[in-house]
Amino acid sequence: MFARPTRRLPLAAAALLALGGALTTGAWAGRGEATEPHRPGRITPVPAAAGATTALSGYVIQSAAKVTDSAAAVSSPGYPARNWYPAGPRSTVLAALLANGVYADPFRSTHQRQIPRADFEVPWWYRSDFAVEDTTRRTFLDFSGVVSAADVYVNGRLVAPASRVTGAYTRHELDITSAVRPGTNTVAFRVRPNDPNRDLTMGWLDWLQPPPDRNMGLVRDVLVRRGGPVALRDAHVVTRLAVPSLATAELTVRALVRNDTGSAVTTEVTGSAAGTRFARTVTLGAHESKTLSFSPADVPGLRLTRPRVWWPAGMGKQPLYDLDLTATVAGRPSDTAHETFGIRDVRAPLNSDGDRQYRVNGRALLIKGGGWSPDEFLRWDRAYTEDRLKYALDLGLNTLRLEGHLEPDEFFDLADRYGVLALPGWECCDKWEGDVNPNGSGEPWSATDHAVAKASMAAEAARLRDHPSMLSFLIGSDAAPDATIERSYLDALEAADWPVPVVPAASDTSSPRLGDSGMKMTGPYDWVPPGYWYAKQEGGATGFNSETSAGPSIPTLDTLRRMMTPAELDTLWKDPEARQYHRSPSLTFGTLKIYDEALAGRYGAPTSLADYVRKAQLAQYETVRAQFEAYRRNATDAERPATGVVHWMFNSGWPSLHWQLTDRYLDQNGAYFGAKKANEPLHVQFSYDDRSVVVVNNRTAAARGLTARATLFDPDGTRRYDESAAGVTVDGGGARATALTLPASVDGESRTHLLRLVLTDAHGKEVSRNVYWLSTRPDTLDWDDTTWYYTPTTEYADLTGLASMARVPVSATAVTRASEGVSTTTVTLRRHGRGTAPALLTDVDMVGAEGKPVLPVRWSDNQVSLWPGESVTLTATYRTADLRGSAPRVRVSGWNTPPTTVPAS
C-alpha cells in the first residue's frame, strides 16, 4: 500500500475478493438494490451431466456460540436450522447480517462502531442443501475464498478439517462421491474467525474503518462438480505472439487428465482452440494423472496467421478466443472444460534509469492507473463493478491495481472485455509480509504458512493466467519476499505457465532472483500542491510510481449529506484537528489538518460547508489534473522518463473522505473531472515547472496543423496576455510538442490569474480546452523535511483573488432522448449577461426526484469554464431506470455561478 515502512498501524480487517452475497439496502451503490438472500429450505439442483459445475445458491448461517447441536447433526439433511440467517452464495457473516437488517446502515455516520466485534470472535456455521439424483457420477466440491479457515462437512461427515482448508486464496477440490446420496444432500462449513495479522487472507490497513467481522465467511462460489471416471483439470492456453510484426501467433493447449478410479482407463480427449480441432487418446493407470499438450508441432492449425490481437483500451480492439475440451470414456462424455483467452504480448524490461517500462504487443505504454477497492463487506455486484470499470475508461485510465482483494472471475472477464489492464498482487504490512517487513503488523511465518502461500500463488496463477487483461503480478507490496518465499512463488508461477512479467514488489526494492522491482513507492499520500508533480524527485513524474496521490478527496455535497450527520458536517468544515471517522483508522490520516490548512492558505478560510466543498473541488481538480499531466508530459523525456503512475486510489470501499477519483455512490467530484481532463487523448496542458504549453497526443495517428492559444486573465476578466502558436505537429502514441512558453510575469497588480488554453485543429475546430488558476506567488515545498506520506508546503500560492470574482449567470437548456433503457441528455451552457468575468468550473448534474443525483452518469465533459458570450454543449449518458420514474432535470452550479435547475425532458 504505502511507501515508507513506518506508516502502518496494526489496524486491519481481513478481507478477500470483492464477492459477498447479500447487499445492504440503501447503502449499496446508491441504487437501493439488494441481492436476494438465500431462503431457508432452498435446495440447489445439481445436474448429472458430465462436466456440470453448479454453484450453491446460498446458505443459512448462525454463530457457533448459539448452536449446541453436534457437527454431524448440523451437517445432515433435514436439520431444522431454526432462527438462522439467510445468506447469499458469496457472503461474509456481516454482509448477511446487514442484509437481514440486524444492524443500521454502517456507511452512515459512525453506525459501524455500534456493531460488537465479540460476535465474530467465534466460528460461524454456513449450511446449504443440494440435490443429486444420479449418484453414478463422481461428485466434487470445488472452492476457494474461505476467510480464514473452515471445517467442511457433508451429510454428517467431516470431509476436510480447517487445518487443510485454510488461506483465503487456496483452492480446494474435495471428492465427496462416497458421501453423496440420491436426493437432498447437505454441506456445512464451520468458518473460523479471521485475523489478517495471523492469517494469509486480506486486510484493510489504512484504507477505511475495518469491518467488525474482519470479513470472515465464504466469499467465493462453492461449486458442485460432476463427472465420470476421467476428469479434466488445469486447462489453459499458452500464447506466443510474433512481436513486433503481430503476423503470427502460436498456441499451446495444456490440460491435466486424471483417472479417478482404481482401474486403468482409456480416454479420448478432443478439443478446439481458436477454431482449430485436435484429439488424442490416452491410457491412464489407476489414479494416474497426465498433462496433455497440443502445440503447432503436432497440430499445425495452432499456428495462427493474422491473429486477432487483444489490445488495452485506446490502443485497439479486445477480441477473445475460446478453448473447449471433452474427455470421453467408452464413447460417453466423462468431463468437459472451457476457457476464454486472448492473444497479446506483455513485457516490462528495466530502462537505463532502472525503471520498469511496460510494452504491450511491442508498443511502449505509459501506465495510467488507479488503486482498486472492493466493497468493504466484500459484496459482489456485477452491474456496480461494470459501472466502475466504465468510469475508469471514461477517465482515460488503462490499469487498475489490486493490492490483495483479488476479485472474482467476473471482474477479470469484464476487464478483458473493456480492455482494462489489471495489476494484481499480494498486500503489504500484515501476515503476507510477516517475514520480510519488520515495521508491519504481521506475525512471522510457520512451515504451514509457507505451504499456504505457495498454494495461494498456484491457485491465483491458474485462475488468472488466461485473462489478457493481466499486466503483471506483484509478489510483494512494500517489501519484497525473501529467497525462500520468492522461490516458492516463482515455482508456482512457472508451473502454471504464468504469461506476463512478475515483479518483486511495488516499492523500490529487490528480490534475489527477480532483482530490482523498477518501481517506486515514494508517496505522497496527503496533500501536495500541483507543482509538486513536476519536480523529478520523490513522487514527481519520473519512473513508475505504484501508488500516489494528494490524499484527501472531499465528495460532493450530495454524498456528504448521505454519509454524515449535520453535526458531523459542521465539524468537517470548522475543525481541521477533528478526527474524521470516514477518513482512516490510521493516526497519520485520521484528520484533514494538512489538507484544510492548504485549502485555507491558498483559497481563504471556508465560511460555510458549501464554501468548504466548492473550494475542495477546485483544489482536487488542480492537484489530480497536475499529477496525470506531469506523468504524461514526462513520458517521452530523454532523461528519467515517467513510465507509470497509479493514483491511490481509484475508488473506495465505503463513503470516504480520501483516496478516490469516484466515491462510493459513483458521484463525481473535482478529482474525477481533473483526471478526465488530464487524460483526454489529444490534450493541451500547462507545465507548472517551466511555464511551457505542451500538446500531448495519445491517439495512434499524428496530429498536424494544430494551433495552441494561451490567454491569461485577472479574475475580473481583464486580459493580461494572449499568444498563439500555429502549425503545431505532434506524433501519436503519447508524443508531445511544446507550442509556446508563458512569460515569467505580466502587467497588473493581481496575484491570482486564470489561464485559458485552447487547441484547435487545421479547420479551426476546438479539440481541447483547459483552464488553470495560477498565482504570482508559487507554492514553496520543503523537500528536506519530506516524510513517507508528503512533502510540507512552507508558503502557499495566493489564489484568494478567486473569491472576488463577480457572480455571473450561466443559462442552460437541455433535451433528453431515451432508447433501449439508456437516456442521453444534451445540455447547452452559455455565459450570458454583462461583465467580463468568466464562469469558473461550472458543474452540471443530472437530477431526478427530490433533486437527488442520477448515478452512474458519464459526461462528455464537465466542470467547464466559460467566458462572456461562450457556450458549450455537453452530453450525459445514464440508465433511464435510474431516474426512478421522475422527469430528468439538470442542475447547474459553479465557483461563481448561482445554482439553478432546469427541465431536461
XYZ file of C-alpha atoms in Angstrom, residues 523-533 539 548-552 594-595 598 602 619 622-624 626-627 779 781 783 786 789-793 796:
37
model
C 4.212 8.820 -1.941
C 2.753 11.291 -1.425
C -0.428 10.174 0.279
C -1.510 13.543 1.655
C -1.935 16.997 0.167
C 0.766 18.490 -2.027
C 0.406 21.425 -4.449
C 0.079 20.819 -8.202
C 3.639 21.927 -8.898
C 4.939 19.016 -6.778
C 4.341 16.537 -9.588
C 6.769 11.159 -6.065
C 0.457 8.024 -5.005
C -1.913 10.974 -4.765
C -2.533 14.239 -2.969
C -4.600 12.350 -0.406
C -7.987 13.707 0.648
C -2.745 19.189 6.259
C -5.426 19.431 3.592
C -3.639 24.226 2.422
C -4.440 29.104 -0.856
C -8.235 22.048 -5.090
C -5.990 21.027 -9.982
C -3.888 18.537 -7.997
C -5.225 15.399 -9.704
C -1.404 18.023 -12.468
C -0.480 14.512 -11.320
C 3.777 27.174 -3.562
C 7.932 22.967 -0.912
C 11.888 18.967 0.252
C 9.753 15.170 3.265
C 3.498 10.429 3.178
C 4.007 14.017 1.965
C 6.330 16.970 1.419
C 5.406 20.022 3.542
C 4.493 23.341 1.921
C 1.130 28.740 -0.321
